[in-house]
Coordinates of C-alpha atoms in Angstrom, one line a residue:
M1 CA 37.0 65.3 -26.9
E2 CA 38.4 63.0 -24.3
T3 CA 36.7 60.0 -26.0
G4 CA 38.3 60.9 -29.3
I5 CA 41.9 61.1 -27.7
L6 CA 41.2 57.7 -26.2
K7 CA 40.1 56.2 -29.3
A8 CA 43.1 57.6 -31.0
E9 CA 45.4 56.3 -28.4
G10 CA 43.7 52.9 -28.4
S11 CA 43.9 52.5 -32.2
L12 CA 47.6 53.3 -32.1
R13 CA 48.2 50.8 -29.2
L14 CA 46.4 48.2 -31.5
F15 CA 48.5 48.9 -34.4
V16 CA 51.8 49.1 -32.3
L17 CA 50.7 45.8 -30.7
L18 CA 50.5 44.1 -33.9
L19 CA 53.7 45.5 -35.2
L20 CA 55.5 44.4 -32.3
L21 CA 54.1 40.9 -32.5
L22 CA 54.9 40.6 -36.0
T23 CA 58.4 41.8 -35.7
A24 CA 59.0 39.2 -32.8
C25 CA 57.6 36.6 -34.7
L26 CA 59.7 37.3 -38.0
V27 CA 63.0 37.2 -35.9
R28 CA 61.9 34.1 -33.7
L29 CA 60.8 32.1 -36.6
D30 CA 63.6 33.0 -38.9
S31 CA 66.1 30.1 -39.8
Q32 CA 68.0 28.9 -42.8
T33 CA 70.0 25.9 -43.3
K34 CA 73.1 25.6 -45.6
V35 CA 75.2 22.8 -46.6
I36 CA 78.8 23.8 -45.7
L37 CA 80.8 20.6 -46.9
L38 CA 79.4 17.3 -48.4
S39 CA 77.4 16.6 -45.3
F40 CA 78.0 19.2 -42.7
Q41 CA 74.9 21.7 -42.5
R42 CA 75.0 24.9 -40.7
K43 CA 71.6 26.4 -39.4
A44 CA 71.4 30.3 -38.8
T45 CA 68.8 31.2 -36.4
Y46 CA 68.2 34.0 -34.0
N47 CA 69.9 32.3 -31.2
D48 CA 73.3 32.9 -33.0
M49 CA 73.1 36.5 -32.0
K50 CA 72.4 37.3 -28.3
A51 CA 71.2 40.7 -29.2
L52 CA 68.5 39.1 -31.6
V53 CA 67.4 36.9 -28.5
I54 CA 66.9 40.0 -26.2
F55 CA 65.2 42.0 -28.9
V56 CA 62.5 39.1 -29.2
V57 CA 62.0 39.1 -25.5
V58 CA 61.8 42.9 -25.4
E59 CA 59.3 42.9 -28.3
F60 CA 57.0 40.4 -26.5
A61 CA 57.2 42.2 -23.3
A62 CA 56.2 45.5 -25.0
A63 CA 53.5 43.7 -26.9
G64 CA 52.0 42.7 -23.6
Y65 CA 52.5 46.0 -22.0
H66 CA 50.5 47.8 -25.1
L67 CA 47.8 45.0 -24.7
L68 CA 47.4 45.9 -21.0
Q69 CA 47.2 49.7 -22.0
L70 CA 44.9 48.9 -25.0
S71 CA 42.4 47.1 -22.3
K72 CA 42.7 50.4 -20.2
C73 CA 41.5 52.4 -23.2
I74 CA 38.8 50.0 -24.0
I75 CA 37.5 50.4 -20.5
F76 CA 37.7 54.1 -20.3
V77 CA 35.9 54.5 -23.8
S78 CA 33.2 52.1 -22.6
V79 CA 32.3 54.2 -19.8
G80 CA 32.2 57.3 -22.1
G81 CA 35.5 58.9 -21.3
K82 CA 34.6 59.8 -17.9
R83 CA 37.5 59.3 -15.6
T84 CA 36.6 58.9 -11.8
G85 CA 38.7 59.1 -8.9
S86 CA 42.4 60.1 -8.8
Y87 CA 43.3 59.6 -12.6
T88 CA 46.3 61.9 -12.1
N89 CA 48.3 59.1 -10.3
L90 CA 47.3 56.6 -13.2
A91 CA 48.2 59.2 -15.9
W92 CA 51.8 59.7 -14.3
V93 CA 52.1 55.8 -14.2
S94 CA 51.0 55.3 -17.8
F95 CA 53.3 58.3 -19.0
L96 CA 56.6 56.9 -17.1
L97 CA 55.7 53.4 -18.2
D98 CA 55.2 54.6 -21.8
Q99 CA 58.4 56.3 -21.6
M100 CA 60.3 53.3 -20.2
V101 CA 58.8 50.9 -22.8
T102 CA 59.6 53.1 -25.7
Y103 CA 63.4 53.7 -24.6
I104 CA 63.9 49.9 -23.8
S105 CA 62.4 48.9 -27.0
F106 CA 64.5 51.5 -28.8
G107 CA 67.7 50.2 -27.2
A108 CA 66.9 46.5 -28.1
L109 CA 66.3 47.8 -31.7
T110 CA 69.6 49.6 -31.9
A111 CA 71.5 46.7 -30.3
A112 CA 69.8 44.0 -33.0
T113 CA 70.4 46.7 -35.8
Q114 CA 74.1 46.9 -34.7
A115 CA 74.5 43.1 -34.4
S116 CA 72.7 42.6 -37.9
A117 CA 74.9 45.1 -39.6
L118 CA 77.9 43.5 -38.1
A119 CA 76.8 40.1 -39.7
A120 CA 76.0 41.8 -43.1
T121 CA 79.4 43.6 -43.5
G122 CA 81.8 41.2 -41.4
Q123 CA 84.7 42.5 -39.5
N124 CA 88.0 41.9 -41.1
N125 CA 90.3 42.7 -38.0
F126 CA 88.6 39.9 -36.2
E127 CA 88.5 37.6 -39.3
W128 CA 84.7 37.6 -39.1
T129 CA 83.3 36.7 -42.4
K130 CA 80.0 38.3 -43.9
L131 CA 77.0 36.0 -42.7
C132 CA 74.6 37.5 -45.4
D133 CA 76.6 36.1 -48.1
R134 CA 75.7 32.6 -47.1
Y135 CA 72.3 33.1 -45.6
T136 CA 70.6 35.9 -47.7
R137 CA 67.0 34.9 -47.0
F138 CA 67.8 34.9 -43.1
C139 CA 69.3 38.3 -43.4
Y140 CA 66.4 39.8 -45.5
Q141 CA 63.7 38.5 -43.2
I142 CA 65.8 40.1 -40.1
G143 CA 66.2 43.2 -42.0
G144 CA 62.4 43.3 -42.5
A145 CA 61.7 42.6 -38.7
I146 CA 64.1 45.5 -37.8
F147 CA 62.1 47.7 -40.2
C148 CA 58.9 46.9 -38.5
G149 CA 60.6 47.3 -35.1
L150 CA 61.6 51.0 -36.4
L151 CA 58.0 51.6 -37.3
S152 CA 56.9 50.2 -33.8
V153 CA 59.3 52.5 -32.0
I154 CA 58.2 55.7 -33.9
I155 CA 54.6 54.8 -33.1
M156 CA 55.4 54.3 -29.4
A157 CA 56.9 57.8 -29.5
V158 CA 53.8 59.2 -30.7
I159 CA 51.8 57.1 -28.1
T160 CA 54.3 58.7 -25.4
S161 CA 53.2 62.3 -26.6
I162 CA 49.5 61.5 -26.3
S163 CA 50.4 60.0 -22.8
A164 CA 52.0 63.3 -22.1
L165 CA 49.3 65.3 -23.4
T166 CA 46.7 63.3 -21.3
L167 CA 49.0 63.7 -18.1
F168 CA 49.7 67.6 -18.3
R169 CA 46.1 68.5 -19.1
F170 CA 45.6 68.1 -15.5
Y171 CA 48.0 70.9 -14.7
S172 CA 47.7 74.7 -14.9
W173 CA 49.7 76.4 -17.6
K174 CA 50.3 79.1 -15.3
H175 CA 51.8 77.5 -12.3
F176 CA 54.4 74.7 -12.8
L177 CA 53.0 71.3 -11.8
I178 CA 50.1 72.8 -9.9
L179 CA 46.8 70.9 -10.6
K180 CA 44.0 72.7 -12.2
G181 CA 41.1 73.6 -9.7
R182 CA 43.2 74.1 -6.7

């Protein structure tokens, strides 16, 4: 059963790793150039909104973290799911890091979504025009990246649940936070 959970966790981590990389690359490589006046050109890139810059950095960092955790799953599956030594400490670290990466990714996704919504709708009080009226392809690609980011955050929440299950299997259900076998 332990090997099955590790394989499921590894599969989800591989899928979320690919989604995170896809999200970061979609945002990072997105740009569109428009001619404003006769020879004046304006290029829209992810650098125009700091929330998108932070979003790209967070997505790449989360992808690196999930790559490390995927390698942990592969190593444990290769030894037959048998965990030696004090695995409880590693399970706590994995659980807490999974929580932290999920929440930071969710926060960056929320900030990028809010900035993109502001670019799509504009703000009349500040006399900001709608950016997506001029740069439609840019906005559609950012929207697709935000959707991929949302999927990755949902899958990271499932991975965090698996991490919690793995951690709390070491503890007795009768006594709060008392290790089994003691």
